[in-house]
Short mmCIF file of C-alpha atoms in Angstrom, two decimals:
data_model
loop_
_atom_site.label_atom_id
_atom_site.label_comp_id
_atom_site.label_asym_id
_atom_site.label_seq_id
_atom_site.Cartn_x
_atom_site.Cartn_y
_atom_site.Cartn_z
CA MET P 22 14.42 -1.44 13.29
CA ASN P 23 14.87 1.56 11.03
CA ASN P 24 12.45 4.47 11.28
CA LEU P 25 11.15 3.79 7.80
CA GLU P 26 9.05 6.43 6.03
CA VAL P 27 7.54 6.04 2.57
CA VAL P 28 6.51 8.47 -0.15
CA VAL P 29 4.25 6.98 -2.82
CA ASP P 30 4.36 8.75 -6.18
CA ALA P 31 1.61 8.07 -8.71
CA GLY P 32 3.35 8.73 -12.01
CA HIS P 33 2.01 11.41 -14.38
CA GLY P 34 -1.47 12.89 -13.80
CA GLY P 35 -3.79 15.59 -15.07
CA ALA P 36 -2.69 16.95 -18.43
CA ASP P 37 0.14 14.41 -18.47
CA SER P 38 -1.56 11.09 -19.26
CA GLY P 39 1.66 9.13 -19.47
CA ALA P 40 1.62 6.08 -21.73
CA VAL P 41 -1.65 5.09 -23.37
CA GLY P 42 -2.58 1.67 -24.66
CA ASN P 43 -5.57 -0.64 -25.03
CA GLY P 44 -7.95 2.10 -23.93
CA VAL P 45 -6.12 2.75 -20.65
CA LYS P 46 -4.13 5.80 -19.52
CA GLU P 47 -1.05 5.28 -17.38
CA LYS P 48 -1.97 8.15 -15.04
CA ASP P 49 -5.22 6.42 -14.02
CA LEU P 50 -3.67 3.03 -13.35
CA THR P 51 -0.73 4.48 -11.40
CA LEU P 52 -3.15 6.42 -9.19
CA GLN P 53 -5.16 3.26 -8.51
CA ILE P 54 -1.99 1.37 -7.67
CA SER P 55 -0.63 4.18 -5.48
CA LYS P 56 -3.80 4.62 -3.44
CA TYR P 57 -3.83 0.90 -2.69
CA MET P 58 -0.16 1.04 -1.72
CA TYR P 59 -0.82 4.02 0.56
CA ASP P 60 -3.66 2.19 2.32
CA ARG P 61 -1.52 -0.90 2.83
CA PHE P 62 1.35 1.04 4.44
CA LYS P 63 -1.19 2.83 6.65
CA GLU P 64 -2.65 -0.47 7.80
CA LEU P 65 0.83 -1.72 8.69
CA GLY P 66 1.57 1.42 10.73
CA ILE P 67 4.31 2.69 8.38
CA PRO P 68 4.40 6.50 7.98
CA VAL P 69 3.39 7.17 4.37
CA LYS P 70 2.34 10.08 2.15
CA LEU P 71 1.02 10.38 -1.39
CA VAL P 72 2.50 12.81 -3.89
CA ARG P 73 -0.90 13.10 -5.56
CA SER P 74 -4.25 11.63 -4.55
CA THR P 75 -6.30 12.96 -7.49
CA ASP P 76 -5.97 13.30 -11.25
CA GLU P 77 -3.75 16.34 -10.85
CA THR P 78 -1.04 17.78 -13.08
CA VAL P 79 2.20 17.84 -11.07
CA ASN P 80 5.24 19.29 -12.85
CA PRO P 81 8.72 17.88 -12.12
CA THR P 82 9.73 20.72 -9.78
CA GLU P 83 6.56 20.44 -7.72
CA ARG P 84 6.73 16.64 -7.64
CA VAL P 85 10.27 16.69 -6.26
CA LYS P 86 9.27 19.38 -3.76
CA ARG P 87 6.42 17.23 -2.46
CA VAL P 88 8.70 14.23 -2.16
CA LEU P 89 11.29 16.11 -0.11
CA ASN P 90 8.70 17.92 2.00
CA ALA P 91 6.88 14.72 2.94
CA PHE P 92 9.36 13.50 5.57
CA GLY P 93 12.50 15.47 4.80
CA ASP P 94 15.65 14.62 2.89
CA SER P 95 16.78 11.40 4.56
CA PRO P 96 18.04 7.96 3.48
CA ASN P 97 15.30 6.51 5.73
CA VAL P 98 12.74 7.78 3.23
CA ILE P 99 11.81 5.30 0.50
CA VAL P 100 10.25 6.87 -2.58
CA VAL P 101 8.19 4.50 -4.73
CA SER P 102 7.35 6.05 -8.11
CA ASN P 103 4.71 3.86 -9.73
CA HIS P 104 4.61 3.60 -13.52
CA ILE P 105 3.35 1.46 -16.40
CA ASN P 106 5.73 0.92 -19.30
CA ALA P 107 5.17 1.25 -23.03
CA ALA P 108 7.18 -0.59 -25.65
CA GLY P 109 6.19 1.17 -28.85
CA SER P 110 7.38 -0.18 -32.16
CA ALA P 111 11.01 -0.54 -31.06
CA ILE P 112 10.43 -3.52 -28.77
CA LYS P 113 6.95 -4.57 -29.86
CA GLY P 114 5.41 -7.26 -27.67
CA ALA P 115 7.57 -6.51 -24.61
CA GLN P 116 6.07 -7.47 -21.27
CA GLY P 117 6.98 -7.73 -17.63
CA ALA P 118 8.09 -5.62 -14.68
CA GLU P 119 11.23 -3.53 -14.31
CA VAL P 120 12.72 -1.55 -11.42
CA ILE P 121 15.05 1.43 -11.84
CA TYR P 122 17.15 2.67 -8.91
CA ALA P 123 19.30 5.75 -8.28
CA LEU P 124 23.05 5.94 -8.91
CA ARG P 125 23.58 6.87 -5.26
CA ASN P 126 21.98 3.66 -3.97
CA ASN P 127 22.92 -0.01 -4.14
CA ASP P 128 20.75 -2.53 -5.95
CA ASN P 129 19.43 -4.37 -2.87
CA LEU P 130 15.96 -2.84 -2.76
CA ALA P 131 15.42 -2.85 -6.52
CA ARG P 132 16.52 -6.47 -6.79
CA SER P 133 14.27 -7.50 -3.91
CA ILE P 134 11.24 -5.66 -5.34
CA LEU P 135 11.59 -7.33 -8.72
CA SER P 136 12.08 -10.73 -7.11
CA GLU P 137 8.96 -10.38 -4.95
CA ILE P 138 6.84 -9.21 -7.91
CA GLY P 139 8.04 -12.29 -9.78
CA LYS P 140 6.88 -14.50 -6.92
CA GLU P 141 3.37 -13.14 -7.49
CA GLY P 142 3.34 -14.40 -11.07
CA GLN P 143 4.37 -11.35 -13.07
CA ILE P 144 7.05 -11.71 -15.73
CA THR P 145 10.23 -9.93 -14.64
CA ARG P 146 12.71 -8.18 -16.92
CA SER P 147 15.51 -6.37 -15.09
CA TYR P 148 16.49 -3.96 -12.34
CA TYR P 149 18.97 -1.32 -13.42
CA GLN P 150 20.30 2.23 -13.31
CA ARG P 151 20.08 4.68 -16.19
CA ARG P 152 22.55 7.51 -16.63
CA SER P 153 21.91 10.91 -18.16
CA THR P 154 23.02 11.14 -21.78
CA SER P 155 24.42 14.62 -21.18
CA ASN P 156 26.18 13.84 -17.90
CA PRO P 157 26.85 10.16 -17.05
CA ASN P 158 27.43 11.12 -13.41
CA LEU P 159 23.73 11.96 -13.06
CA ASP P 160 20.58 9.86 -13.17
CA TYR P 161 18.50 10.03 -16.34
CA TYR P 162 15.18 10.33 -14.46
CA TYR P 163 14.57 13.46 -12.40
CA ILE P 164 12.64 11.59 -9.71
CA LEU P 165 15.88 9.70 -9.02
CA ARG P 166 18.29 12.55 -9.77
CA ASN P 167 16.75 15.40 -7.77
CA THR P 168 15.41 13.69 -4.66
CA GLY P 169 18.37 14.30 -2.36
CA LYS P 170 19.44 11.51 0.00
CA THR P 171 16.19 9.55 -0.20
CA GLN P 172 16.05 6.03 -1.64
CA PRO P 173 13.89 6.30 -4.75
CA VAL P 174 12.84 3.49 -7.06
CA ILE P 175 10.77 3.59 -10.22
CA VAL P 176 8.58 0.50 -10.44
CA GLU P 177 7.32 -0.33 -13.93
CA TYR P 178 4.66 -3.01 -13.38
CA GLY P 179 4.40 -4.04 -17.02
CA PHE P 180 3.53 -2.75 -20.50
CA ILE P 181 0.32 -0.87 -21.18
CA ASP P 182 0.53 -1.49 -24.92
CA ASN P 183 0.70 -5.25 -24.49
CA ALA P 184 -2.89 -6.44 -23.98
CA SER P 185 -1.99 -9.59 -22.04
CA ASP P 186 0.47 -7.76 -19.80
CA LEU P 187 -2.04 -4.99 -19.10
CA ASP P 188 -4.68 -7.58 -18.26
CA ARG P 189 -2.29 -9.21 -15.77
CA ILE P 190 -1.61 -5.86 -14.10
CA GLN P 191 -5.27 -4.93 -13.84
CA LYS P 192 -6.20 -8.30 -12.35
CA ASN P 193 -3.20 -8.66 -10.04
CA TYR P 194 -1.96 -5.16 -9.16
CA LYS P 195 -2.86 -5.64 -5.49
CA LYS P 196 -0.62 -8.72 -5.33
CA TYR P 197 2.18 -6.81 -7.05
CA VAL P 198 1.83 -3.89 -4.63
CA ASP P 199 1.91 -6.27 -1.67
CA ALA P 200 5.10 -7.69 -3.17
CA VAL P 201 6.69 -4.23 -3.33
CA ILE P 202 5.72 -3.56 0.28
CA ARG P 203 7.07 -6.94 1.34
CA ALA P 204 10.42 -6.15 -0.27
CA ILE P 205 10.62 -2.73 1.37
CA LEU P 206 9.89 -4.17 4.81
CA GLN P 207 12.42 -6.97 4.36
CA GLU P 208 15.16 -4.60 3.21
CA ASN P 209 14.55 -2.29 6.18
CA GLY P 210 14.83 -4.82 8.96
CA TYR P 211 11.18 -5.60 9.59
CA SER P 212 10.36 -9.13 10.70
CA LEU P 213 7.43 -9.88 8.45
CA PRO P 214 5.79 -12.61 10.53
CA THR P 215 5.45 -10.16 13.42
CA VAL P 216 4.10 -7.21 11.43
CA PRO P 217 0.72 -6.54 13.07
CA SER P 218 -2.49 -7.10 11.18
CA THR P 219 -5.21 -4.50 11.57
CA GLY P 220 -8.90 -4.26 10.84
CA ASN P 221 -9.96 -7.02 8.42
CA THR P 222 -6.48 -7.55 6.96
CA TYR P 223 -3.96 -10.24 7.79
CA VAL P 224 -0.22 -10.47 7.10
CA VAL P 225 0.72 -14.02 6.05
CA GLN P 226 3.15 -15.75 8.38
CA ASN P 227 5.40 -18.77 8.04
CA GLY P 228 3.29 -21.93 7.96
CA ASP P 229 0.04 -20.24 6.98
CA THR P 230 -2.25 -21.84 4.42
CA LEU P 231 -5.57 -20.67 3.03
CA TRP P 232 -7.27 -23.58 4.79
CA LYS P 233 -5.69 -22.61 8.11
CA LEU P 234 -6.69 -18.96 7.72
CA ALA P 235 -10.23 -19.85 6.68
CA LYS P 236 -10.59 -21.95 9.82
CA GLN P 237 -9.00 -19.26 12.02
CA PHE P 238 -11.33 -16.52 10.76
CA ASN P 239 -14.44 -18.69 10.41
CA THR P 240 -14.72 -18.24 6.65
CA LYS P 241 -14.12 -20.27 3.49
CA VAL P 242 -11.04 -20.68 1.31
CA ASP P 243 -13.02 -19.66 -1.78
CA GLU P 244 -14.20 -16.46 -0.08
CA ILE P 245 -10.63 -15.44 0.81
CA LYS P 246 -9.47 -16.21 -2.73
CA LYS P 247 -12.31 -14.25 -4.31
CA LEU P 248 -11.82 -11.20 -2.07
CA ASN P 249 -8.06 -11.13 -2.81
CA ASN P 250 -8.30 -12.08 -6.49
CA LEU P 251 -6.16 -15.19 -5.90
CA SER P 252 -5.91 -17.64 -8.78
CA SER P 253 -4.08 -20.32 -6.75
CA ASP P 254 -3.72 -21.50 -3.16
CA ASN P 255 -0.13 -20.27 -2.93
CA LEU P 256 0.72 -17.68 -0.25
CA SER P 257 3.90 -15.69 0.43
CA ILE P 258 5.23 -14.68 3.83
CA GLY P 259 4.40 -11.01 4.36
CA GLN P 260 1.55 -11.03 1.82
CA VAL P 261 -1.34 -8.84 3.00
CA LEU P 262 -4.76 -10.48 2.70
CA GLN P 263 -8.24 -9.05 3.07
CA ILE P 264 -10.29 -11.26 5.40
CA PRO P 265 -14.05 -11.60 4.80
CA MET P 266 -16.01 -10.22 7.75
CA LYS P 267 -18.49 -12.72 9.14
CA GLU P 268 -21.63 -11.49 10.88
CA GLU P 269 -21.23 -14.11 13.60
CA ASN P 270 -17.80 -12.69 14.42
CA ILE P 271 -19.08 -9.13 14.95
CA VAL P 272 -19.16 -7.97 18.57
CA THR P 273 -22.69 -7.13 19.68
CA GLU P 274 -21.88 -5.00 22.73
CA THR P 275 -22.86 -1.32 22.81
CA THR P 276 -19.50 0.05 23.91
CA TYR P 277 -15.88 -0.68 23.20
CA THR P 278 -12.90 -0.33 25.56
CA VAL P 279 -9.70 0.92 23.96
CA LYS P 280 -6.74 -1.46 23.97
CA ALA P 281 -3.04 -1.01 23.27
CA GLY P 282 -2.40 -0.42 19.58
CA ASP P 283 -5.86 0.94 18.78
CA SER P 284 -6.50 4.07 16.72
CA LEU P 285 -9.75 5.80 15.85
CA TYR P 286 -9.18 4.82 12.22
CA LYS P 287 -8.69 1.18 13.20
CA ILE P 288 -11.73 1.21 15.48
CA ALA P 289 -13.94 2.90 12.90
CA LYS P 290 -12.87 0.44 10.22
CA GLN P 291 -13.47 -2.53 12.52
CA PHE P 292 -17.06 -1.46 13.16
CA ASN P 293 -17.78 -0.13 9.67
CA MET P 294 -18.04 3.46 10.86
CA SER P 295 -16.48 6.71 9.77
CA VAL P 296 -13.96 8.45 12.01
CA SER P 297 -16.10 11.59 12.02
CA ASP P 298 -19.16 9.65 13.24
CA LEU P 299 -17.08 8.06 15.98
CA LYS P 300 -15.81 11.47 17.10
CA ILE P 301 -19.28 13.02 17.10
CA LEU P 302 -20.75 10.17 19.14
CA ASN P 303 -18.04 10.54 21.76
CA ASN P 304 -17.66 14.34 21.72
CA LEU P 305 -14.04 14.05 20.68
CA THR P 306 -12.35 17.27 19.57
CA ASN P 307 -8.91 15.83 18.76
CA ASP P 308 -7.16 12.63 17.78
CA ASP P 309 -6.20 11.52 21.29
CA ILE P 310 -7.53 8.35 22.87
CA TYR P 311 -6.13 6.26 25.72
CA VAL P 312 -6.07 2.67 26.92
CA GLY P 313 -9.19 1.85 28.90
CA GLN P 314 -11.28 4.66 27.42
CA VAL P 315 -14.84 3.54 26.65
CA LEU P 316 -16.23 4.66 23.30
CA LEU P 317 -19.85 4.72 22.18
CA LEU P 318 -20.58 3.12 18.85
CA SER P 319 -24.13 4.43 18.46
CA GLU P 320 -26.51 6.87 20.04
CA SER P 321 -29.24 4.78 21.64
CA GLY P 322 -27.81 1.33 21.97
CA GLU P 323 -28.80 0.48 18.40
CA SER P 324 -25.90 0.57 16.00
CA PRO P 325 -26.61 2.35 12.73
CA PHE P 326 -23.54 0.69 11.21
CA LEU P 327 -23.30 -2.99 12.12
CA SER P 328 -24.55 -5.00 15.06
CA THR P 329 -21.90 -3.34 17.25
CA THR P 330 -22.39 -0.10 19.11
CA SER P 331 -19.24 0.76 21.06
CA TYR P 332 -15.47 0.43 21.16
CA THR P 333 -12.86 0.80 23.93
CA VAL P 334 -9.75 2.79 22.96
CA LYS P 335 -6.33 1.16 23.26
CA ALA P 336 -2.85 2.64 23.55
CA GLY P 337 -1.52 3.96 20.28
CA ASP P 338 -4.94 4.81 18.84
CA ARG P 339 -5.07 7.74 16.48
CA ILE P 340 -7.45 9.30 14.00
CA PHE P 341 -6.96 8.68 10.30
CA MET P 342 -7.52 11.95 8.45
CA GLY P 343 -7.68 10.71 4.86
CA ASN P 344 -5.17 9.96 2.10
CA ASN P 345 -4.18 13.39 0.85
CA GLY P 346 -0.51 12.64 1.41
#
């Protein structure tokens, strides 16, 4: 398996609104999409950083610098630059997703991303390269041209100035992001059915159905569909689903013993706590936990969070420090 690392770039930001249409600014939608993508990679244990996590103006030089400083200049680094297209008067009524890839890379990842987005119901247009008009040996877009040996792709999820296309994006962007992630994992040698699920998320495996998952997690098909904004019963292998948390499934013990694969972020999320609260309760001064360690979940045996009060640390646990990239 490759040592995959991902940089998520929310296009535009701050004074640069990007495209504007139907009362929506591109910079806001790309940030929403990128934060969700960041969280998903985190949950899957893939090293990931955000170029921007706020409505911040980032000029081209600084954006490229952040990309290359995230994990270094390496072909193992996938750069996903999230954007929303605009047709204008030239191609009025255009809709659908596009993926643009760098001249230095082959089309495998771009093709796979577009295909997976199409499986989630979005109209697909094309995947392509675009050359500079002044020098055809160079990429037209700086985020592709100046990012060294990394593998960058620009993902255009649809058209902001097409009301129906924008509505599709806003209702289904989580499905489209999961599709992008699925393509990246597939193209980098990850076996999707064995990608671990964490917290209250689940990665769809071969043979899964909504009915089967509802039974497995003691919930209802309609609740899973509502939480994940699903309009049909169709699932895709590698799709990441949010699973409704049932009160009867919550552990009622007052301590938790750490197991292999645990992290403080995972534990805190499982018991609806913050990492800082978990650290304070257990007098932790760093991110280290170990298999077999017993963690308190509340101060006096009564959980202030859920009906659970403790957690036992497992191997691989770590503290999640936020999504500042």
